XYZ file of C-alpha atoms in Angstrom:
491
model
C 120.633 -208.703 -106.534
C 120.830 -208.515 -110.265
C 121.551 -211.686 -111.783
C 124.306 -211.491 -114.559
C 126.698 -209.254 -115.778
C 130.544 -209.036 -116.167
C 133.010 -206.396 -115.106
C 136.034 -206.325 -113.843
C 137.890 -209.046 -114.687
C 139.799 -211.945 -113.788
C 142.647 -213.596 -115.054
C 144.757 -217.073 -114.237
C 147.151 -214.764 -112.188
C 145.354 -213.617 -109.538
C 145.206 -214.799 -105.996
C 146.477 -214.551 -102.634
C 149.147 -216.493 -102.514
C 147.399 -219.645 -101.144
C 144.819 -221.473 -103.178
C 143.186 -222.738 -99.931
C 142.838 -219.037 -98.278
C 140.951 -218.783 -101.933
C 138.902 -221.465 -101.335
C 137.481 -220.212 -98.320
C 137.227 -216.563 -98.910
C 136.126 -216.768 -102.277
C 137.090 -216.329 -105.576
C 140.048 -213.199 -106.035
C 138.921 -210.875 -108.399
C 141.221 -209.582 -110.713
C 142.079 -205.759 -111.715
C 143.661 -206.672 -115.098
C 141.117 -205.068 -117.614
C 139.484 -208.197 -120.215
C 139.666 -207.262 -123.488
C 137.230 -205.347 -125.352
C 138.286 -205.318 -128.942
C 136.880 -203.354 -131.741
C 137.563 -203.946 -135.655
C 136.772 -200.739 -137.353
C 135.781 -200.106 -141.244
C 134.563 -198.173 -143.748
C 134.196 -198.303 -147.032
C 136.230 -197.206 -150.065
C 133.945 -194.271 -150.706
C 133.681 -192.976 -146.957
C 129.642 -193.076 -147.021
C 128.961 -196.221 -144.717
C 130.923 -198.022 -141.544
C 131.187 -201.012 -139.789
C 132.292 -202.306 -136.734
C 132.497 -205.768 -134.849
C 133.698 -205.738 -131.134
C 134.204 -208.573 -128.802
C 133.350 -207.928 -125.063
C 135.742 -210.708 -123.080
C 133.663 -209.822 -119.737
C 130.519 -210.892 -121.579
C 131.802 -213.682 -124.497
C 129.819 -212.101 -126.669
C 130.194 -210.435 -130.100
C 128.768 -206.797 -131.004
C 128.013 -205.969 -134.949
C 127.080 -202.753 -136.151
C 126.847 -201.324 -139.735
C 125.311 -197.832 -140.995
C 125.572 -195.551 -143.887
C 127.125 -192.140 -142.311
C 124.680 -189.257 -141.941
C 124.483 -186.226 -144.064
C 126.886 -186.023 -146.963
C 128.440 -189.507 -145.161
C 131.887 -188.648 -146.058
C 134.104 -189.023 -142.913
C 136.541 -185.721 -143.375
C 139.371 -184.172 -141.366
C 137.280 -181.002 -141.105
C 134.303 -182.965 -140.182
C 136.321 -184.765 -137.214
C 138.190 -181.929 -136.268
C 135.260 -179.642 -135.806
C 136.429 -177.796 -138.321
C 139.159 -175.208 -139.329
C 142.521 -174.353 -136.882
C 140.174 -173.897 -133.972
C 138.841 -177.193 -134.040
C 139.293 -180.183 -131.505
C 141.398 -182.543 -132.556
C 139.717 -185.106 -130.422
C 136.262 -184.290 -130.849
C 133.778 -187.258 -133.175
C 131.191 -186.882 -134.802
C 128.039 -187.541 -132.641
C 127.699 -190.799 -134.560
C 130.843 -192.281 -133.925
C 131.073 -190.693 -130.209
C 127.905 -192.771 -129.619
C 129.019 -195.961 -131.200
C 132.310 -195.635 -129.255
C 129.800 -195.443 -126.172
C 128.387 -197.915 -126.479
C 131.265 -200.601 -127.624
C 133.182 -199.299 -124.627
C 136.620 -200.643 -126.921
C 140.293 -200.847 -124.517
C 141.750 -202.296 -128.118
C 140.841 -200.843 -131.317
C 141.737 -203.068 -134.642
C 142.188 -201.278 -137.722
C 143.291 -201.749 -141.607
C 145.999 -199.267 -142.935
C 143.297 -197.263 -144.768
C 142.125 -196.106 -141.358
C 145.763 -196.010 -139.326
C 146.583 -193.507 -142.652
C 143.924 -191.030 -141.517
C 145.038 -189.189 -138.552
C 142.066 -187.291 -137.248
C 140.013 -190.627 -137.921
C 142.130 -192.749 -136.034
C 142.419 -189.660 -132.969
C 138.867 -190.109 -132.776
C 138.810 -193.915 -132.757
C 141.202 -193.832 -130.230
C 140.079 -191.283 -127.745
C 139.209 -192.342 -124.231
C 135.938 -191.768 -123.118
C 137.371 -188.916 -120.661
C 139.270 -187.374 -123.717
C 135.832 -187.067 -125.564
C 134.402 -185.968 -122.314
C 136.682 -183.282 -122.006
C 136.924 -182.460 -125.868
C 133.487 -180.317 -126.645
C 132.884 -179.472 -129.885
C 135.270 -176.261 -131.376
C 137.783 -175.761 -128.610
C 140.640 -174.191 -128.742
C 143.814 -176.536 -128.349
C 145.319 -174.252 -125.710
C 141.968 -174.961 -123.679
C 141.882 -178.468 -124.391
C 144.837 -178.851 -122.560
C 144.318 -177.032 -119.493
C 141.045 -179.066 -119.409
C 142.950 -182.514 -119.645
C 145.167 -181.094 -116.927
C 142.600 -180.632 -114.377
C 140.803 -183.806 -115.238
C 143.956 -185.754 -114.501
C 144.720 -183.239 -111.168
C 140.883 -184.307 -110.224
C 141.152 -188.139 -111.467
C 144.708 -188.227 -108.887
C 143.605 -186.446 -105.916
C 144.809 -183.012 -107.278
C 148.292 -184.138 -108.557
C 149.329 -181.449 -111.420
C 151.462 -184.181 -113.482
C 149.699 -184.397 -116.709
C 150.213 -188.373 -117.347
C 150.642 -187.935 -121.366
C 148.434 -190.177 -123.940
C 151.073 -193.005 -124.450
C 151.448 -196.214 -122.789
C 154.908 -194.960 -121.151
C 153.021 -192.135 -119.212
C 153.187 -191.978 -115.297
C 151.742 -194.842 -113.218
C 148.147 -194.479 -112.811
C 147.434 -191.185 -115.057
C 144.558 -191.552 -116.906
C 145.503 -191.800 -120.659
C 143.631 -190.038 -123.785
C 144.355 -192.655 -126.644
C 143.093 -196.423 -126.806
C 146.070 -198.807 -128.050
C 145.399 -199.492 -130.969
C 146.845 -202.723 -133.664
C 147.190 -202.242 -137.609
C 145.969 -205.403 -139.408
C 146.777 -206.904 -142.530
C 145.123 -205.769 -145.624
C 144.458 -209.754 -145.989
C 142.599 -209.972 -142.701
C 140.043 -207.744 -144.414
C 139.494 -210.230 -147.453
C 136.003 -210.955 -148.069
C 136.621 -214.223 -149.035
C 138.949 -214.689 -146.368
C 136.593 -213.272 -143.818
C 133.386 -215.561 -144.755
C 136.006 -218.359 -144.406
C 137.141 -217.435 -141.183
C 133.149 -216.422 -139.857
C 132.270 -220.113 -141.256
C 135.234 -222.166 -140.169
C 135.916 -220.894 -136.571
C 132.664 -219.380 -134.920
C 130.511 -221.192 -132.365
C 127.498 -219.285 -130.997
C 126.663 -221.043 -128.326
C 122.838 -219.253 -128.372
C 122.529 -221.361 -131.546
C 123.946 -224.655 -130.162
C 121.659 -224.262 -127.004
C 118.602 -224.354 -129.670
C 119.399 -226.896 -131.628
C 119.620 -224.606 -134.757
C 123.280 -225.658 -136.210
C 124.204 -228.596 -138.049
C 127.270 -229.969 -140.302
C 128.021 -228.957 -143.485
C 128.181 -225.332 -145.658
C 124.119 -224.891 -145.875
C 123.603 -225.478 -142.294
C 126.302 -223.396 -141.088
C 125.299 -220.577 -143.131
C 121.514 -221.061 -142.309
C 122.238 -220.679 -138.844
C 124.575 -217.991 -138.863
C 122.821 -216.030 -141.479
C 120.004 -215.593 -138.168
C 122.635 -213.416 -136.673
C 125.392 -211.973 -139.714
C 123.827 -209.946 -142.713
C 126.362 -211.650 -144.989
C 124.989 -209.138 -147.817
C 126.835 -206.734 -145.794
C 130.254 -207.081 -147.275
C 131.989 -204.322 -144.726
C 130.524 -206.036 -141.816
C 131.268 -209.423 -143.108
C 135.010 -208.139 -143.676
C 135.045 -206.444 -140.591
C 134.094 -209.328 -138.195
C 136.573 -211.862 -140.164
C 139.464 -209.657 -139.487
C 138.753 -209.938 -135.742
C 137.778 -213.389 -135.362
C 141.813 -213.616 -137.120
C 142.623 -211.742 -134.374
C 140.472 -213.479 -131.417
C 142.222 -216.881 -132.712
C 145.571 -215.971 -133.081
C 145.342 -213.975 -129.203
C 142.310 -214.761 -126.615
C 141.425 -218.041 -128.154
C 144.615 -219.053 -129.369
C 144.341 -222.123 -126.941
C 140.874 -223.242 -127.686
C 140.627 -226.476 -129.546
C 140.418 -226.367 -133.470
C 141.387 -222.780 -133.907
C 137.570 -221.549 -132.813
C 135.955 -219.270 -131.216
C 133.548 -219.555 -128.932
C 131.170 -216.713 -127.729
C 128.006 -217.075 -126.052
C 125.952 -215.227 -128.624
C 126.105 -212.714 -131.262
C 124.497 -209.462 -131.009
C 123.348 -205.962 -132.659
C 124.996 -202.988 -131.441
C 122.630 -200.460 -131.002
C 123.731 -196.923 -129.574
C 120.420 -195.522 -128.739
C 119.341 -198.445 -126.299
C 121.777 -196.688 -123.117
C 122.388 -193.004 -122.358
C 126.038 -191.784 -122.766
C 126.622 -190.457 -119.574
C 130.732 -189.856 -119.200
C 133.057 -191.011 -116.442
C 133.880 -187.224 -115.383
C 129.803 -186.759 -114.791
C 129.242 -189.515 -112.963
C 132.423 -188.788 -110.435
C 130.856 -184.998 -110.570
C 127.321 -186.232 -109.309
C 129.033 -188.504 -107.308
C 127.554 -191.625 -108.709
C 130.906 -193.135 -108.413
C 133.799 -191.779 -105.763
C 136.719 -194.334 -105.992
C 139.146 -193.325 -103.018
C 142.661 -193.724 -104.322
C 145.062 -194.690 -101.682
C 148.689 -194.402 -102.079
C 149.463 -197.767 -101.584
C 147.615 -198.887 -104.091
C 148.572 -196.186 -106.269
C 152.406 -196.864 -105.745
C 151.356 -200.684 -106.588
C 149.650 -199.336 -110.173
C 146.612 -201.197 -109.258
C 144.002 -198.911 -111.070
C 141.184 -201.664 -110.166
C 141.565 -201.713 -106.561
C 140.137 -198.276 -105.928
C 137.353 -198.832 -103.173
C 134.806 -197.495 -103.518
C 133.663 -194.002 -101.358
C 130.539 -192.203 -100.558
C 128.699 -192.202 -103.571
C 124.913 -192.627 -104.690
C 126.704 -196.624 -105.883
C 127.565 -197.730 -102.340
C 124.494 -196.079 -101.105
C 122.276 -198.661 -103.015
C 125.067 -201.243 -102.923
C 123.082 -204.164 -101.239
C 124.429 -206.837 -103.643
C 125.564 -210.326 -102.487
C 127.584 -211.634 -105.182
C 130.594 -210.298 -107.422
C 128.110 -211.199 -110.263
C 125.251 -208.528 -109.075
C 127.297 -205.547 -107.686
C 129.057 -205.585 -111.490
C 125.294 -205.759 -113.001
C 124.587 -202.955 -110.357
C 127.663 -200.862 -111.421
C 126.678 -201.805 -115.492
C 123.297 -200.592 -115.301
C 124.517 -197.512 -113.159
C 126.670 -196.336 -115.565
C 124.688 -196.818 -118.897
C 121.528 -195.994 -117.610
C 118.362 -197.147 -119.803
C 116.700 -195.699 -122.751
C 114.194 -198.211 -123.706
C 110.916 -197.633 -121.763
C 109.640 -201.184 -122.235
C 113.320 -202.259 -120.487
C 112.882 -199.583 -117.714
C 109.295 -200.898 -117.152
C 110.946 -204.637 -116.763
C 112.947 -203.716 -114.006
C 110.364 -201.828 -112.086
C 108.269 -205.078 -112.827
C 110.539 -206.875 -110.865
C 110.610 -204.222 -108.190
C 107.195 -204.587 -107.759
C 107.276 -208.626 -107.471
C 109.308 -208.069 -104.670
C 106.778 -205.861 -102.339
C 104.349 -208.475 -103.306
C 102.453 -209.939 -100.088
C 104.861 -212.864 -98.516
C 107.616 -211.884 -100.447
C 110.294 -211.051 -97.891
C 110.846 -214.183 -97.145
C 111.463 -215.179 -100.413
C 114.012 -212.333 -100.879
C 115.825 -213.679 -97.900
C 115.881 -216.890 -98.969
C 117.328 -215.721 -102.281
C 119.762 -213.168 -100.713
C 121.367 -216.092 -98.878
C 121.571 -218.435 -102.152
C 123.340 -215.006 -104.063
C 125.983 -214.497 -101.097
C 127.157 -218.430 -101.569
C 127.432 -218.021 -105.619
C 130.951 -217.439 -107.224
C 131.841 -215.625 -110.733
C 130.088 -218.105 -112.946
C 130.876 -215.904 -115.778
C 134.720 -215.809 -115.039
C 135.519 -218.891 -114.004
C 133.904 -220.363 -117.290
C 135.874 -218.091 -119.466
C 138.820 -218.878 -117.307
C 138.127 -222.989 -118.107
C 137.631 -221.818 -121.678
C 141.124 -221.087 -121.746
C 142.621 -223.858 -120.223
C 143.317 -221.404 -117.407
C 141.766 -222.591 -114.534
C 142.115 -222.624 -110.751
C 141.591 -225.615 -108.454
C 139.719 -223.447 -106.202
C 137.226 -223.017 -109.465
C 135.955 -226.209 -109.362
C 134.831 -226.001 -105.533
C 133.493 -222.606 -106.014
C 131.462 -223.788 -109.148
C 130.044 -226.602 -107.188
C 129.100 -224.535 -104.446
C 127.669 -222.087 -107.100
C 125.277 -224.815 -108.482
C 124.090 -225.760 -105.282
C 123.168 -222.108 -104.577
C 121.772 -221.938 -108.310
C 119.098 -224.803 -107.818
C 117.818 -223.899 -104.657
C 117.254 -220.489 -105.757
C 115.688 -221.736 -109.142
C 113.280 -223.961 -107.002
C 112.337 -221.430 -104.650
C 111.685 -218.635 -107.065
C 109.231 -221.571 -109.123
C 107.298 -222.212 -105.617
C 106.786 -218.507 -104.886
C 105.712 -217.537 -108.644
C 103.455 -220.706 -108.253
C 102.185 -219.605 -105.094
C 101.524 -216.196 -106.744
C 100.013 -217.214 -109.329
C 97.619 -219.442 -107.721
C 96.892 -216.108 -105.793
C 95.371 -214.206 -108.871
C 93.650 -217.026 -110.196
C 91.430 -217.729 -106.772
C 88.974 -215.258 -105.923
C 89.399 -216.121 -102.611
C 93.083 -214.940 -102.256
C 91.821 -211.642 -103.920
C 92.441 -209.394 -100.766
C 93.137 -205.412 -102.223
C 93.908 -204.467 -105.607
C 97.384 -203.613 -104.087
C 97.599 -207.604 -103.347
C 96.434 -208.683 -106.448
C 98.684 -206.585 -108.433
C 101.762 -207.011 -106.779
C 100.908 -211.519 -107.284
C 100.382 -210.992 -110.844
C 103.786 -208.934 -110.896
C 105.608 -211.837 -108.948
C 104.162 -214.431 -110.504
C 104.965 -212.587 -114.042
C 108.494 -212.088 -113.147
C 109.401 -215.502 -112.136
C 108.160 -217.070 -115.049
C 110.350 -214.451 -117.016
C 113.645 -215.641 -115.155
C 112.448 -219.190 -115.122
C 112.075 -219.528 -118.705
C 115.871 -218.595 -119.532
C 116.559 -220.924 -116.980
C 117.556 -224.929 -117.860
C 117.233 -226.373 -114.028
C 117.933 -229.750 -115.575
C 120.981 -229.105 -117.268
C 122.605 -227.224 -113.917
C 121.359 -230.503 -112.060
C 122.986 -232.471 -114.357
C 126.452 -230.547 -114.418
C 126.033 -230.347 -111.000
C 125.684 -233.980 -110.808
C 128.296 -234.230 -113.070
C 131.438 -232.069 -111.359
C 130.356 -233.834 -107.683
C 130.562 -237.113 -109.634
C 134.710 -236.574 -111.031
C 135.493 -233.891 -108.726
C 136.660 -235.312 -104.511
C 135.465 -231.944 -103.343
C 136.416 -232.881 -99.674
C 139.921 -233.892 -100.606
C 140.525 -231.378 -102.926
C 139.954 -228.755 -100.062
C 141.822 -231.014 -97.740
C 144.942 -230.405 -100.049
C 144.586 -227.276 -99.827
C 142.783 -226.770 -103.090
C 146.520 -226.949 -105.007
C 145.238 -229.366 -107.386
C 141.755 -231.126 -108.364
C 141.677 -234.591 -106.688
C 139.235 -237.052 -108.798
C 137.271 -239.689 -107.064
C 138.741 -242.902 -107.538
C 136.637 -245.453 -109.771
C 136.310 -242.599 -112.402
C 138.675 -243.875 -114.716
C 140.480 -247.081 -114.138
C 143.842 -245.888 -115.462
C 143.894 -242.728 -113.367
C 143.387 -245.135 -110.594
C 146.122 -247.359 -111.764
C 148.931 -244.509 -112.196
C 147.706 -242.798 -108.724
C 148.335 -246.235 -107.147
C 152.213 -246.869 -108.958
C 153.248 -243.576 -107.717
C 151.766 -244.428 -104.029
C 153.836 -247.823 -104.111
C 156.859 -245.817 -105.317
């Protein structure tokens, strides 16, 4: 079961009705998309780009900034294909990858950009719509292609669901919404202010490497922001403007807080489209008509399809990771070798029962990843708190097993007694390899401790008692809690 990822998302608004019935069955997913926002650039001249995204399923932020290829100037002919034959949805390779890979459902903008149609057609474009939009097409064929995506996306319905936000329920659209911001949000000034002022990168905070004051602020950031990079510097202050005054509008101080800061880097997954993988049946969503009627686009289940055949997944957590790596397959052959590493541990001798052991820790583990955006909000559930303590319990157990079997392993390859077959030895060193590799990004003694922590304020037994409506705290936490709790009993 692969370990993290984020998907589909969840929201304070979702549930069954009855907090307990969540308690028990597990944490309701939501079907409301998270935001995936991407600030788009480019410079006064047209020869270089930039663009910073922020992935709400992950909390983390994506930077990217090239100089264009071949003459570098970003053209209407150039987008359009060129001519009144060409596309008027069809990018530029460069851009269609980019797009790709950022994956944007919100695309932020200055009014340089917004006043360059075919630019901001191509910015906008769904992934389908560049799918279906090969390079010098006519329009007339364009259409009838669009068409008979969106008869094949809706069980052969002929309605063409138009591009806007006011098209039919459930049509598949061909433009990303997209915001104009203002000229001042681009700033440089105003950007380095905003970088240095409101983002936490809590990958930096976990090693020690911030501090107070300018120098140490910039020292550590620096590890992570080319701030010689003026458009990329512009371009990620506009959107941390945006993140605070929107997603993180709540969060103490006026920050933002993402779990790390990262390169964007096109080439590390292949582009594969969402109309080839429903063609080679990767994924087969089955659309039924009550959801349909309901507009519930995320509530598709999922049909026969090479996904559900390899589907063995025990948390929400893995089957997203499964469905991530599925549909952004892998590039890098040192990456690709890492997984079949761990592949390998696995039909190592004695290693069944660790899987078991394992599989059952995975099925008892909630969305970590949502539930913690969900308290960075000030949006949480009662029902969290139970699931997250549950969660930790299945966390260290797993932790601790993992360490005894790679010890185990390990003590394998280094006794020549234990040397059996090659095949044995092999598949110990692989084992052994692989959980010190998940080991080492792992802090057993801080989960202990939060663990410790949430069983010590949280009555876990009363708060499901109640019917997880609200989070009971054990009396002796804090004497005036216990004071007010016992006026309003003497009422």
């Amino acid at each position: 079961d692969p370990g993290r990822s984020a998907a589909p998302p969840a929201s304070s608004s979702c549930g069954s009705g009855s907090p307990a019935r969540d308690a028990e069955a597990g944490p309701v997913i939501d079907t409301a998309p998270m935001l995936r926002a991407t600030c788009y650039l480019v410079d006064h001249r047209r020869t270089r780009h930039a663009a910073a995204s922020y992935d709400e399923e992950k909390n983390v932020l994506l930077l990217h900034s090239a100089t264009l290829p071949g003459s570098g100037y970003i053209t209407t002919e150039r987008i359009d294909g060129g001519g009144d034959d060409g596309d008027e949805d069809s990018a530029p390779a460069y851009l269609r990858d980019l797009l790709d890979e950022l994956r944007p459902n919100m695309v932020l903008v200055p009014a340089t950009v917004a006043g360059d149609p075919a630019l901001l057609r191509a910015l906008t474009s769904t992934p389908e719509a560049r799918a279906a939009a090969p390079s010098h097409v006519s329009n007339g064929a364009l259409d009838e292609t669009l068409t008979a995506l969106r008869a094949t996306e809706r069980g052969g319905s002929g309605a063409a669901g138009g591009g806007g936000e006011n098209g039919a329920a459930g049509a598949p659209k061909r433009q990303i919404p997209y915001k104009i911001l203002k000229t001042s949000s681009f700033d440089e000034k105003r950007a380095k202010s905003a970088i240095f002022s409101s983002l936490r990168v809590m990958s930096l905070l976990a090693r020690g490497e911030t501090g107070s004051g300018y120098d140490a602020t910039y020292s550590s950031l620096a590890s992570l922001v080319d701030f010689s990079d003026s458009l990329l510097v512009r371009c990620l202050g506009a959107l941390l403007s945006f993140l605070q005054a929107t997603t993180f509008r709540l969060e103490e101080g006026g920050t933002v807080t993402v779990c790390d800061v990262r390169r964007a880097t096109p080439s590390s997954y292949m582009a594969v489209d969402a109309l080839t993988l429903r063609t080679l049946n990767v994924f087969t969503p089955e659309h039924h008509p009550l959801r349909l009627a309901k507009a519930n686009p995320g509530g598709d289940k999922e049909g026969a399809s090479l996904f559900s055949l390899l589907d063995r997944t025990k948390s929400a957590m893995g089957r997203r990771t499964l469905r991530e790596w599925m549909e952004r397959p892998l590039r890098d052959a040192a990456a690709i070798g890492r997984r079949l590493d761990a592949v390998e541990a696995f039909l190592a001798p004695g290693a069944l029962r660790v899987a078991d052991g394992l599989r059952a820790a995975l099925a008892r583990m909630g969305p970590v990843d949502q539930m913690l955006l969900r308290m960075q909000k000030c949006a949480t559930r009662p029902a969290d708190f139970l699931t997250l303590g549950r969660t930790l319990t299945a966390a260290v157990e797993a932790a601790r097993a993992l360490g005894a079997w790679g010890s185990a392993a390990a003590a394998a390859v280094a006794s020549p007694a234990a040397e059996g077959t090659a095949g044995e030895t092999g598949g110990n060193a692989a084992a052994a390899e692989y959980a010190r590799r998940v080991l080492s990004s792992v802090r057993l003694e801080a989960v202990q401790a939060l663990h410790e922590r949430i069983t010590g304020i949280v009555d876990e037994e009363a708060t499901a008692d109640g019917g997880a409506e609200s989070v009971v705290i054990h009396f002796g936490f804090d004497e005036g809690l216990d004071n007010a709790k016992e006026a309003f009993e003497n009422l």
